[in-house]
Short mmCIF file of C-alpha atoms in Angstrom, two decimals:
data_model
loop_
_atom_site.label_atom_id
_atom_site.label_comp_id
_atom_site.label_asym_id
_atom_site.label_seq_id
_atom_site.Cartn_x
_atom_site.Cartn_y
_atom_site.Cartn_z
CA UNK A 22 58.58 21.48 103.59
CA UNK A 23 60.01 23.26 106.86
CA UNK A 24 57.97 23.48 109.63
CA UNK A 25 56.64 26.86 109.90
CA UNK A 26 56.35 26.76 113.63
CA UNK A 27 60.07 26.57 114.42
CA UNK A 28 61.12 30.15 114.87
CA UNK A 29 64.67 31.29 115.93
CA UNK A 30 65.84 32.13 119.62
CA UNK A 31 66.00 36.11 119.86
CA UNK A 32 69.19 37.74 120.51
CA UNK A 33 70.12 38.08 124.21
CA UNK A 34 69.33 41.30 124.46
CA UNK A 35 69.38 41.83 128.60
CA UNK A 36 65.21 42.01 128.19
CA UNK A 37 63.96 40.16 131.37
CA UNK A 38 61.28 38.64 129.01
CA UNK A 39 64.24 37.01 126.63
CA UNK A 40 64.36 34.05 129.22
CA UNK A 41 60.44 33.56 128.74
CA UNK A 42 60.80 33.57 125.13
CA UNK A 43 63.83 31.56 124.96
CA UNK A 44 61.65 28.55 126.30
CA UNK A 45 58.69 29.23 124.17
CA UNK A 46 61.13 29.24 121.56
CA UNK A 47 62.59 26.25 122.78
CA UNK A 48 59.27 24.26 123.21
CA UNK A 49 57.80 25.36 119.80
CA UNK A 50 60.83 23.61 118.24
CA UNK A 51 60.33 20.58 119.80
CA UNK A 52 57.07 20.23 119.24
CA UNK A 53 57.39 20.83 116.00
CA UNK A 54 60.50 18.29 115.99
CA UNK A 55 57.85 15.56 117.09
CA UNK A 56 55.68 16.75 114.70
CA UNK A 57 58.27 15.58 111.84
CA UNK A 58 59.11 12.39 113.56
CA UNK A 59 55.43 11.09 114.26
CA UNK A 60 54.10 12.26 110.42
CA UNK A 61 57.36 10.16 109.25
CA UNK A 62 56.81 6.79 111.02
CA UNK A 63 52.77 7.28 110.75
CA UNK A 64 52.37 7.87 107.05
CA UNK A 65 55.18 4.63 107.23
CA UNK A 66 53.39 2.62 109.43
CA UNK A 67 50.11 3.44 110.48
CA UNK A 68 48.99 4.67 113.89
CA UNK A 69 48.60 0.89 115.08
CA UNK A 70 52.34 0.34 113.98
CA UNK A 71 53.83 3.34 115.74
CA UNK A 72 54.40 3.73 118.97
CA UNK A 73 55.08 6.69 121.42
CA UNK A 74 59.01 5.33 122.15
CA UNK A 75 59.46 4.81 118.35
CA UNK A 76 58.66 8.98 117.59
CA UNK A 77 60.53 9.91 120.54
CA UNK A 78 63.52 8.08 119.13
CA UNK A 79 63.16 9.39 115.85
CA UNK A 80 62.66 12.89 117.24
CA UNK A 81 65.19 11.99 119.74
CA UNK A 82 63.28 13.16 122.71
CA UNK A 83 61.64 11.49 125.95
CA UNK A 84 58.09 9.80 125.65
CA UNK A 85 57.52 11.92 128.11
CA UNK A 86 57.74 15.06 126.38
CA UNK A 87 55.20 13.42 123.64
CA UNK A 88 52.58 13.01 126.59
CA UNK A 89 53.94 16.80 127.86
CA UNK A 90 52.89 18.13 124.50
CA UNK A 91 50.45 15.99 123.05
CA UNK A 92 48.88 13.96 125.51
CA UNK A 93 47.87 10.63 123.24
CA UNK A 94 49.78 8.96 120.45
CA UNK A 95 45.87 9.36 118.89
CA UNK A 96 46.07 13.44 119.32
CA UNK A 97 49.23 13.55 118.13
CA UNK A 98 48.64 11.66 114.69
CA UNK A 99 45.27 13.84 114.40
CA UNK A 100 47.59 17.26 114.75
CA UNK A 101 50.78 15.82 112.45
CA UNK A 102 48.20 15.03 109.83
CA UNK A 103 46.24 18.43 110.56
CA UNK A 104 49.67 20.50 109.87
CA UNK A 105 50.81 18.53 106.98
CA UNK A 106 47.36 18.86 105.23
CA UNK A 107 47.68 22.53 105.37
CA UNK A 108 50.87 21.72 104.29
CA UNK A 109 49.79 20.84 101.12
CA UNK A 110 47.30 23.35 100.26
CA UNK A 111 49.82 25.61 100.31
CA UNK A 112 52.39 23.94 98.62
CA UNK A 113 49.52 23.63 95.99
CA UNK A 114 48.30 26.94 95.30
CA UNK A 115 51.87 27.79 95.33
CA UNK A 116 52.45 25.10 92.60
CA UNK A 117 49.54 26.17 90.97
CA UNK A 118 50.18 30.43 90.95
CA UNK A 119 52.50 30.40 87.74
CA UNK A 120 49.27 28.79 85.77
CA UNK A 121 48.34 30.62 82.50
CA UNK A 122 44.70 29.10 82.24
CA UNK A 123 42.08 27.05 84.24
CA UNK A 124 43.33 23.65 82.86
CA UNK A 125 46.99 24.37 83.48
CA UNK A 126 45.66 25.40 87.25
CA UNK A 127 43.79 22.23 88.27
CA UNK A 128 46.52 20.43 86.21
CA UNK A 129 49.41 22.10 88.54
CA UNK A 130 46.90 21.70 91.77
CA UNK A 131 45.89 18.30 91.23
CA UNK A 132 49.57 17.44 90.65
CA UNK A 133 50.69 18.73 93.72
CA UNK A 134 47.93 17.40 96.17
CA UNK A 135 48.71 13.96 94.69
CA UNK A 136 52.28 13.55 94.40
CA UNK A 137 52.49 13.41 98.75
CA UNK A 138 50.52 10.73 100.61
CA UNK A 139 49.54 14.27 102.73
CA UNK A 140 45.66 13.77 101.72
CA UNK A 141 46.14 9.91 102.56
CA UNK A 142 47.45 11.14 106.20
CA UNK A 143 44.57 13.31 106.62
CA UNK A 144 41.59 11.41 105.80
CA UNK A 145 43.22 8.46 108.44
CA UNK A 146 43.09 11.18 110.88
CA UNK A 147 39.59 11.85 109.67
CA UNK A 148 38.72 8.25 109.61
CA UNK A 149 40.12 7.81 113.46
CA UNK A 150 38.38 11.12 114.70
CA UNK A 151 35.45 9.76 113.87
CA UNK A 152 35.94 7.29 117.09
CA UNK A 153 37.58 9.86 118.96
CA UNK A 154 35.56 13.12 119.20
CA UNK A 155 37.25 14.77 121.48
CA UNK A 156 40.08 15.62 118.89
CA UNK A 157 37.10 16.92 116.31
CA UNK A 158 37.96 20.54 117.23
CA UNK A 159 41.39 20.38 115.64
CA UNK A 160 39.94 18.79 112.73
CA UNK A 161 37.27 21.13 112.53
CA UNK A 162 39.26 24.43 112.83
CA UNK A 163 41.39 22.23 109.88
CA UNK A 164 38.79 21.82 107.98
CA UNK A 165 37.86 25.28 107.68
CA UNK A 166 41.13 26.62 107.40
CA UNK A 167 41.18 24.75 104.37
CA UNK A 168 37.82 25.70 102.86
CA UNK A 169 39.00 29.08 103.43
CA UNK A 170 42.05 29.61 101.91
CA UNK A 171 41.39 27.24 99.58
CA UNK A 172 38.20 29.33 98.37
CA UNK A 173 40.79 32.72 98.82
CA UNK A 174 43.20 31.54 96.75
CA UNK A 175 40.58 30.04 94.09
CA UNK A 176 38.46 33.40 93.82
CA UNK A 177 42.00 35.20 93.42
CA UNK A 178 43.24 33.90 90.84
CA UNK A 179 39.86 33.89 88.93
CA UNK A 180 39.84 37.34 89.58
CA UNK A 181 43.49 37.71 88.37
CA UNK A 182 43.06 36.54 85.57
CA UNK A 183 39.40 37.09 84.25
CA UNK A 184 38.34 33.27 84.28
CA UNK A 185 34.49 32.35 84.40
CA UNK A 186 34.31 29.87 87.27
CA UNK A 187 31.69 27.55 86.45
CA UNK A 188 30.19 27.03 89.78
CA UNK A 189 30.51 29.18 93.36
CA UNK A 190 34.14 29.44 94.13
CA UNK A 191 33.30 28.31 97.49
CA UNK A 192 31.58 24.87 96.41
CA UNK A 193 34.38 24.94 93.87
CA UNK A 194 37.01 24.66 96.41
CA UNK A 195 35.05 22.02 98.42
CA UNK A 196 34.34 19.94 95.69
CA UNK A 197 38.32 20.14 95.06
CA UNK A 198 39.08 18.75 98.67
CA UNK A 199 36.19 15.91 98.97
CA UNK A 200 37.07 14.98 95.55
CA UNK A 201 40.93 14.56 96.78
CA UNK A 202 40.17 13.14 100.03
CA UNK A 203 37.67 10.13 98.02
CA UNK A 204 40.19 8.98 94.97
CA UNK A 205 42.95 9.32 97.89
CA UNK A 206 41.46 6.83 100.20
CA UNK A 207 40.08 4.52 97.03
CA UNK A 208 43.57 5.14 95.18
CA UNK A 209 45.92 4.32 98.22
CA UNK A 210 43.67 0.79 99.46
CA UNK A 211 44.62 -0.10 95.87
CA UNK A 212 48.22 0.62 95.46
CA UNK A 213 47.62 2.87 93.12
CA UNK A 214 50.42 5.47 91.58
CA UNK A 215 51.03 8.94 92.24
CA UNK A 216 50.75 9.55 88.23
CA UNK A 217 47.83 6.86 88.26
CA UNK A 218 45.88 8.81 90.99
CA UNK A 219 46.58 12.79 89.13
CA UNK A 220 45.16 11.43 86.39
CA UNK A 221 41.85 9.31 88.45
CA UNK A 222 41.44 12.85 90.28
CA UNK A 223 41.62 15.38 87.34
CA UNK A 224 39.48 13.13 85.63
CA UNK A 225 36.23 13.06 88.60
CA UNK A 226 37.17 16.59 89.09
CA UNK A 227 36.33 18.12 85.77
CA UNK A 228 36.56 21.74 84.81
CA UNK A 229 36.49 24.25 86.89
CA UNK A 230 36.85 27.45 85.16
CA UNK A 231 37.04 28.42 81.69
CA UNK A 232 38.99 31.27 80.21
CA UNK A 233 37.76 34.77 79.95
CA UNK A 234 35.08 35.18 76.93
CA UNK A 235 36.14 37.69 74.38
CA UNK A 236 34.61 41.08 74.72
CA UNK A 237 33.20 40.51 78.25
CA UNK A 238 33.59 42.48 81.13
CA UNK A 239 36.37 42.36 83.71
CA UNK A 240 33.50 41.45 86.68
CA UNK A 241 33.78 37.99 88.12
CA UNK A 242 31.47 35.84 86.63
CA UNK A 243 29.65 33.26 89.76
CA UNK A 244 27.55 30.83 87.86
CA UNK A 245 26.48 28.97 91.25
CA UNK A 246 24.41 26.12 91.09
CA UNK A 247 22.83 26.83 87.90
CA UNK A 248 23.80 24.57 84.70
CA UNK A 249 26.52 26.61 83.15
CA UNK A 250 25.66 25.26 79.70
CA UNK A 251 22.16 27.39 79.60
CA UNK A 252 23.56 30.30 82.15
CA UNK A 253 24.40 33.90 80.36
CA UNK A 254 25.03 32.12 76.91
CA UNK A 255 25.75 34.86 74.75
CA UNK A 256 28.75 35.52 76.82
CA UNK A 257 30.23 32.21 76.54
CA UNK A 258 33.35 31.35 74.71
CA UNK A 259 30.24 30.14 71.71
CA UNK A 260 30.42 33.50 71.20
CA UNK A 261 33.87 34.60 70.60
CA UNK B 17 18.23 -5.38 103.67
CA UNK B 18 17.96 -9.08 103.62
CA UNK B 19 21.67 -10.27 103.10
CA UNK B 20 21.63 -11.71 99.26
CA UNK B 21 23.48 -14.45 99.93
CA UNK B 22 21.38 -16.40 101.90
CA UNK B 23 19.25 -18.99 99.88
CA UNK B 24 16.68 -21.61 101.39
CA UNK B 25 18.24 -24.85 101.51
CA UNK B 26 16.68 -27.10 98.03
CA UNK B 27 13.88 -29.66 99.31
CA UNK B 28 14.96 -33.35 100.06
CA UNK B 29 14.55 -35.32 96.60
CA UNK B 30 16.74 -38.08 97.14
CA UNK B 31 19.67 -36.22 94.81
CA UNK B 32 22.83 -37.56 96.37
CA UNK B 33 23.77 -34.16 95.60
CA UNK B 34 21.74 -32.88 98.12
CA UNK B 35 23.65 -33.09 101.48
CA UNK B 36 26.32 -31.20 99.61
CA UNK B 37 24.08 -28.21 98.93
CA UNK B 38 22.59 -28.28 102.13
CA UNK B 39 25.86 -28.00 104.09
CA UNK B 40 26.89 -24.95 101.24
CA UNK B 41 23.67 -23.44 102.07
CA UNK B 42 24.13 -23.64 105.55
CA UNK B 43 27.44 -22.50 105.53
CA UNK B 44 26.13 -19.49 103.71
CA UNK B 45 23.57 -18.69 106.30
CA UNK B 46 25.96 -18.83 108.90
CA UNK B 47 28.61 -16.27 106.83
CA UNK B 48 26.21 -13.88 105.91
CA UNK B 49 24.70 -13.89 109.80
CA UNK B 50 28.58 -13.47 110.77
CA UNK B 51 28.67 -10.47 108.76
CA UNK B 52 25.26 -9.04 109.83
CA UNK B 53 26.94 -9.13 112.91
CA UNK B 54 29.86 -7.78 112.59
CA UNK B 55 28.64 -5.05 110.21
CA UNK B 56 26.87 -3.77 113.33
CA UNK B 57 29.57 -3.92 115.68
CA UNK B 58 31.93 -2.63 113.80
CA UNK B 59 29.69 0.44 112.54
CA UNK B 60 28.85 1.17 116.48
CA UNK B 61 32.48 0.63 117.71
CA UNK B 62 34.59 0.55 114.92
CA UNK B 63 37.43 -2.44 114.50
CA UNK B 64 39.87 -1.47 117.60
CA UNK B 65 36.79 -2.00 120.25
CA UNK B 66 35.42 -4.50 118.63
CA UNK B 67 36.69 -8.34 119.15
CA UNK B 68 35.85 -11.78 117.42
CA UNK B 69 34.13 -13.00 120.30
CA UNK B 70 32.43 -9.91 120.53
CA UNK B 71 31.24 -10.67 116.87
CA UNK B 72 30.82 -14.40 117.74
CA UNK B 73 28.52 -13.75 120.39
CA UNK B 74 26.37 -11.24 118.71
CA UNK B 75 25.75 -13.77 115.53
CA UNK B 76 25.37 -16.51 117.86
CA UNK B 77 28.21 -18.53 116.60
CA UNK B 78 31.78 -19.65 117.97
CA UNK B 79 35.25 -17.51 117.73
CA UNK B 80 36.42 -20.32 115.73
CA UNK B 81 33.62 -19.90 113.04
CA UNK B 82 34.55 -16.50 111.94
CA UNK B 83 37.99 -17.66 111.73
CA UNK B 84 37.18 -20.19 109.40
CA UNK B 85 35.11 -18.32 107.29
CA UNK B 86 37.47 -15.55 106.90
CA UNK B 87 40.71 -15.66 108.98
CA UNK B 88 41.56 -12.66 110.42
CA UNK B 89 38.90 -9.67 112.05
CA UNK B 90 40.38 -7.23 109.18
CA UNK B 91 39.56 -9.84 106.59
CA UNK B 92 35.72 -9.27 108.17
CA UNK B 93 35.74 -5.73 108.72
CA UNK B 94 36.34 -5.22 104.79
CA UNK B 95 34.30 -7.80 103.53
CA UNK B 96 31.47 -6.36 105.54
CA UNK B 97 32.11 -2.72 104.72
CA UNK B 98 32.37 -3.90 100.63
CA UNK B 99 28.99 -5.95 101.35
CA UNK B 100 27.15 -3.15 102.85
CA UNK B 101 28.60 -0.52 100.16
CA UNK B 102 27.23 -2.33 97.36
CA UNK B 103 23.91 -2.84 99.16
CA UNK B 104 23.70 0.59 100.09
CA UNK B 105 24.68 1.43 95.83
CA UNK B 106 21.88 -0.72 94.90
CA UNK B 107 19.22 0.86 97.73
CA UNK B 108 20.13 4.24 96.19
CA UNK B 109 19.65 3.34 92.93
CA UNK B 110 16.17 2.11 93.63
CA UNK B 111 15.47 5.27 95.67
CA UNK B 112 16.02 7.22 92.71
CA UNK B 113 14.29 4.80 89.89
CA UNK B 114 11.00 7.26 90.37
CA UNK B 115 12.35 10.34 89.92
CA UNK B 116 11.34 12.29 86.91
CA UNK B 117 13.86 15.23 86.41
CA UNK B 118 17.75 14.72 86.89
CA UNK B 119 17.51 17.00 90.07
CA UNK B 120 14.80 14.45 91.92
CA UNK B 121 17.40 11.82 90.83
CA UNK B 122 20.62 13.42 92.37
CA UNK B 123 18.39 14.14 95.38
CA UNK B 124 17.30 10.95 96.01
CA UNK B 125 20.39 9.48 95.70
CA UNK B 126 22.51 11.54 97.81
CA UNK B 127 18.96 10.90 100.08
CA UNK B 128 19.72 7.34 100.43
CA UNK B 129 23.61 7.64 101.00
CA UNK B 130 23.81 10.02 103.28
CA UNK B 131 21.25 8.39 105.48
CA UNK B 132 23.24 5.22 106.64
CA UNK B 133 26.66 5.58 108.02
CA UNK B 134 27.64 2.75 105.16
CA UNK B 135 30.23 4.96 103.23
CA UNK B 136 31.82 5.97 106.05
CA UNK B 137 32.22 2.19 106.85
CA UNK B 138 33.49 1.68 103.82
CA UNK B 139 35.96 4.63 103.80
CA UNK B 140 37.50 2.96 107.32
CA UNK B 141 37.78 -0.63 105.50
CA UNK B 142 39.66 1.39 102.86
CA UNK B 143 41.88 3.57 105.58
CA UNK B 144 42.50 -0.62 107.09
CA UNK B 145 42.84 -1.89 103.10
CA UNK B 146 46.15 0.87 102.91
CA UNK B 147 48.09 -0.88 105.12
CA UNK B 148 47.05 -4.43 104.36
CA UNK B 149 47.79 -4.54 100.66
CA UNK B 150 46.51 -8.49 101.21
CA UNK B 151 42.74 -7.52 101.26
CA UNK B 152 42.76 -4.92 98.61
CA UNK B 153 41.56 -7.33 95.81
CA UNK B 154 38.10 -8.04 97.77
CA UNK B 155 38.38 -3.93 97.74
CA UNK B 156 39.35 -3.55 94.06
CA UNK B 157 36.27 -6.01 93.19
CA UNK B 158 34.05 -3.64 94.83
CA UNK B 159 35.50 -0.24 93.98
CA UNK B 160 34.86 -1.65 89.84
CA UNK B 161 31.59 -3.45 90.56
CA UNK B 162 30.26 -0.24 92.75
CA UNK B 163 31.68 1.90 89.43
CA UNK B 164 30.16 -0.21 86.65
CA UNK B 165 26.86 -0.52 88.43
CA UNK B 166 26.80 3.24 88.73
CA UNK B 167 27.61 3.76 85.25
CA UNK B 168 24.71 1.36 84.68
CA UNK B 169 22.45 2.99 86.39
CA UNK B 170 22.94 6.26 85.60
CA UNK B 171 23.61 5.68 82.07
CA UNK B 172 20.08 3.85 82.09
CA UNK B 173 18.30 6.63 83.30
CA UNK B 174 20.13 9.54 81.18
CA UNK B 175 18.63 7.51 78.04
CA UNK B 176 15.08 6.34 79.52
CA UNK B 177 14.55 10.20 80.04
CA UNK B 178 16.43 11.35 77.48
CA UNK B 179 18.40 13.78 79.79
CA UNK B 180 21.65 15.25 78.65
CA UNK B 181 24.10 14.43 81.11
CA UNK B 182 26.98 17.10 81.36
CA UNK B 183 29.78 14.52 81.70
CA UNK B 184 30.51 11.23 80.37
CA UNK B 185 28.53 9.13 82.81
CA UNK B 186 31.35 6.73 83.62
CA UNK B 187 33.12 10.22 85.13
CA UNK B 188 29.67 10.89 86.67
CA UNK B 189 29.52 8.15 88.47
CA UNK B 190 33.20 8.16 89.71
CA UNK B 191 32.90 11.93 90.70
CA UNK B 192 29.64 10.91 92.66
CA UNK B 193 31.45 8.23 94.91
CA UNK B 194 34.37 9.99 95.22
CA UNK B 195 32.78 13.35 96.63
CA UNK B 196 30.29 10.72 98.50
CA UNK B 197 33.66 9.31 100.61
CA UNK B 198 35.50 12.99 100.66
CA UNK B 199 31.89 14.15 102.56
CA UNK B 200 30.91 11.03 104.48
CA UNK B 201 34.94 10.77 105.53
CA UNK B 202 35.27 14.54 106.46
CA UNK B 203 31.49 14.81 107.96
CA UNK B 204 31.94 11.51 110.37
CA UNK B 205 34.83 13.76 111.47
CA UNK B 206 33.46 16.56 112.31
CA UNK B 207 29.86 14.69 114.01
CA UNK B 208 27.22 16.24 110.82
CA UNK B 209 24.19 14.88 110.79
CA UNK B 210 22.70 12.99 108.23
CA UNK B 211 20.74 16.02 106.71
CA UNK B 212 23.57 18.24 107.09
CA UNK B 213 25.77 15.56 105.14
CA UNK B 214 23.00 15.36 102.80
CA UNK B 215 23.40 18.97 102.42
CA UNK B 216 26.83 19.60 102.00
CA UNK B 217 26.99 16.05 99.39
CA UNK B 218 24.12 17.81 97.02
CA UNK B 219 26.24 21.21 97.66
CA UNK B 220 29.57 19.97 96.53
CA UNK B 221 28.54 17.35 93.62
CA UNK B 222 26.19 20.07 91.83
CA UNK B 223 24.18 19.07 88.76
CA UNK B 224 24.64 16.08 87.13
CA UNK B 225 22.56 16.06 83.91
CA UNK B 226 20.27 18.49 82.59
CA UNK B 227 16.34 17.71 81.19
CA UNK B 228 16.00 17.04 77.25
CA UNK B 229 16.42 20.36 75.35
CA UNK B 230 12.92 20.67 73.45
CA UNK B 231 13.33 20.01 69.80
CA UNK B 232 16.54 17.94 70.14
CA UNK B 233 16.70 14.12 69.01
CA UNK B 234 16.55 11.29 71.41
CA UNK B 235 20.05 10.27 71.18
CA UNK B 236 22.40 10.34 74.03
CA UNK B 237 24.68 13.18 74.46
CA UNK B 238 27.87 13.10 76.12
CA UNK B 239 29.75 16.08 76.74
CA UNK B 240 32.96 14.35 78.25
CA UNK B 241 35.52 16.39 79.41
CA UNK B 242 34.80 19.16 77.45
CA UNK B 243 33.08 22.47 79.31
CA UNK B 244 29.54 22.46 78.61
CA UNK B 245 29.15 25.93 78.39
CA UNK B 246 31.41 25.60 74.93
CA UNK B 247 30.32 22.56 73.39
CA UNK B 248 27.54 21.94 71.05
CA UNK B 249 25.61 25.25 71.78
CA UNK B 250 23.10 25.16 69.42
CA UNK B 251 22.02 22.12 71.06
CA UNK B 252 21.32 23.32 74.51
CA UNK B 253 18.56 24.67 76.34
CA UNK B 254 19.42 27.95 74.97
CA UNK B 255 18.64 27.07 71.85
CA UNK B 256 14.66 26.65 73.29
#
């Protein structure tokens, strides 16, 4: 995936600002070059087996320019994992957009998330901001970043095409990410596969949305936290 | 909870057996007071600020003992986060054992979990277990005991009650650990407190099993992977 932060120097256009920008430019691209290096060598090797002069080789940079930009080697795995979870999402619902039905959607989703070690990266970041709470903000802003696009792009394409989601779009979406985040960490302690942990996670995950009952309305059905089995029966697929 | 492990050493009866079984037994005491130990070291400070002979002191013992029970600090650190997991499975379990609708049960369980930071100590031992592929069997023990204990448990209750449960239970009870990890991992994080983690764990997991439709048989159903909402309609509560 290319980084989306790297941008391209503006023209020289005589502006007195263009010098300004040309080193904003210049910084976002190496920050985002040491961004690439450290998510490389950490999903390799751990935080414990990287160190600061190992990413600035790989990035080929200074150390200093890591401590310029990121302070700690610890702040800098938290934001590398950060990015590349978002990463992911995206990559997934783009995966996921050409999906004809609910099944083929988690299917395409699920696919996705677990074909990268991305959620793997993440939860390690979780799992070390635990001990280090002054990098929770990142995390947290993260965190919801996720929730929320992942909840936009869910009630979208329920809306798109007519599905009944069977629970609250927004616990939906959060169920999706715990869910990913707890066979990730179980399924990569164990060496397991990226085929071995799709199927694991589209297995706890379950359905999430069933196709559009015959003769119902085009309104977006929320079920919420009732049991969708005795909710609104008569317009269930039983029906069609 | 008292550590299961230990056992009071067998009464002198001139067995020649006996010294043999004494020296077990104490060498059982002594490993599960290491562990006691280190379980709350390692909870407080987590593995990187926590040493051996900050372990040995705490269980009153010498550096040299832990290493001899089991060799390396990471070799403790995951054998007391699987210990305390499976402890903190069977404490939930018996939470629950008085609850008399499936949404008392769910509560209490997700009660119980969420009120210890044990999953999230287990979630770091499986973080450490990624990149040292030599403790993941101790890990893979506990991951299938923790999962056929649940599946026990749960399927034990589902039939005692007669409750329909709206998955196959062995799904249930993977989908309830794996959302437990996703929250405790992502909650730790982000500093939630134990009722907000109970919160957002009863939030995300939903319902698990639904009371006995009046007038069905006592047999067990299992919906599986199916959607509820489709299957068997004539059987559920709408049918009442």
């Amino acid at each position: 995936m290319a980084p989306k932060s790297v941008q391209t120097a503006p023209d020289a256009t005589g502006d007195p600002k263009h010098a300004v920008r040309a080193t904003r430019s210049a910084g976002r691209q190496m920050r985002s070059r040491l961004l690439d290096g450290a998510s490389r060598l950490f999903r390799e090797q751990g935080p414990a087996g990287t160190s600061i002069s190992d990413i600035a080789a790989a990035a080929d940079a200074f150390p200093s320019q890591i401590t310029y930009y990121f302070h700690t080697k610890e702040a800098l795995f938290v934001e590398a994992a950060c990015r590349d979870m978002l990463y992911v999402a995206r990559a997934a619902e783009q995966a996921a957009l050409s999906a004809h039905t609910p099944r083929e959607y988690t299917r395409a989703l699920v696919a996705s998330v677990t074909a990268t070690d991305s959620v793997a990266f993440f939860a390690e970041a979780l799992t070390l901001t635990r001990r280090r709470q002054d990098l929770a903000p990142l995390v947290e802003r993260t965190i919801e970043r996720l929730h929320g696009e992942g909840l936009r792009a869910y009630a979208g394409q329920i809306e798109r095409h007519g599905w009944n989601t069977l629970r609250d779009p927004d616990a939906t979406s959060r169920r999706f990410w715990a869910v990913a985040i707890g066979v990730m960490v179980e399924g990569y302690a164990t060496g397991r596969s990226p085929d071995e942990l799709c199927a694991e996670m589209l297995r706890v995950l379950g359905e999430q949305a069933t196709t559009k009952p015959a003769g119902d309305s085009a309104r977006l059905r929320l079920v919420g936290e009732r049991d969708p089995s005795v909710s609104n029966s008569p317009q269930g697929e039983t029906s069609s």
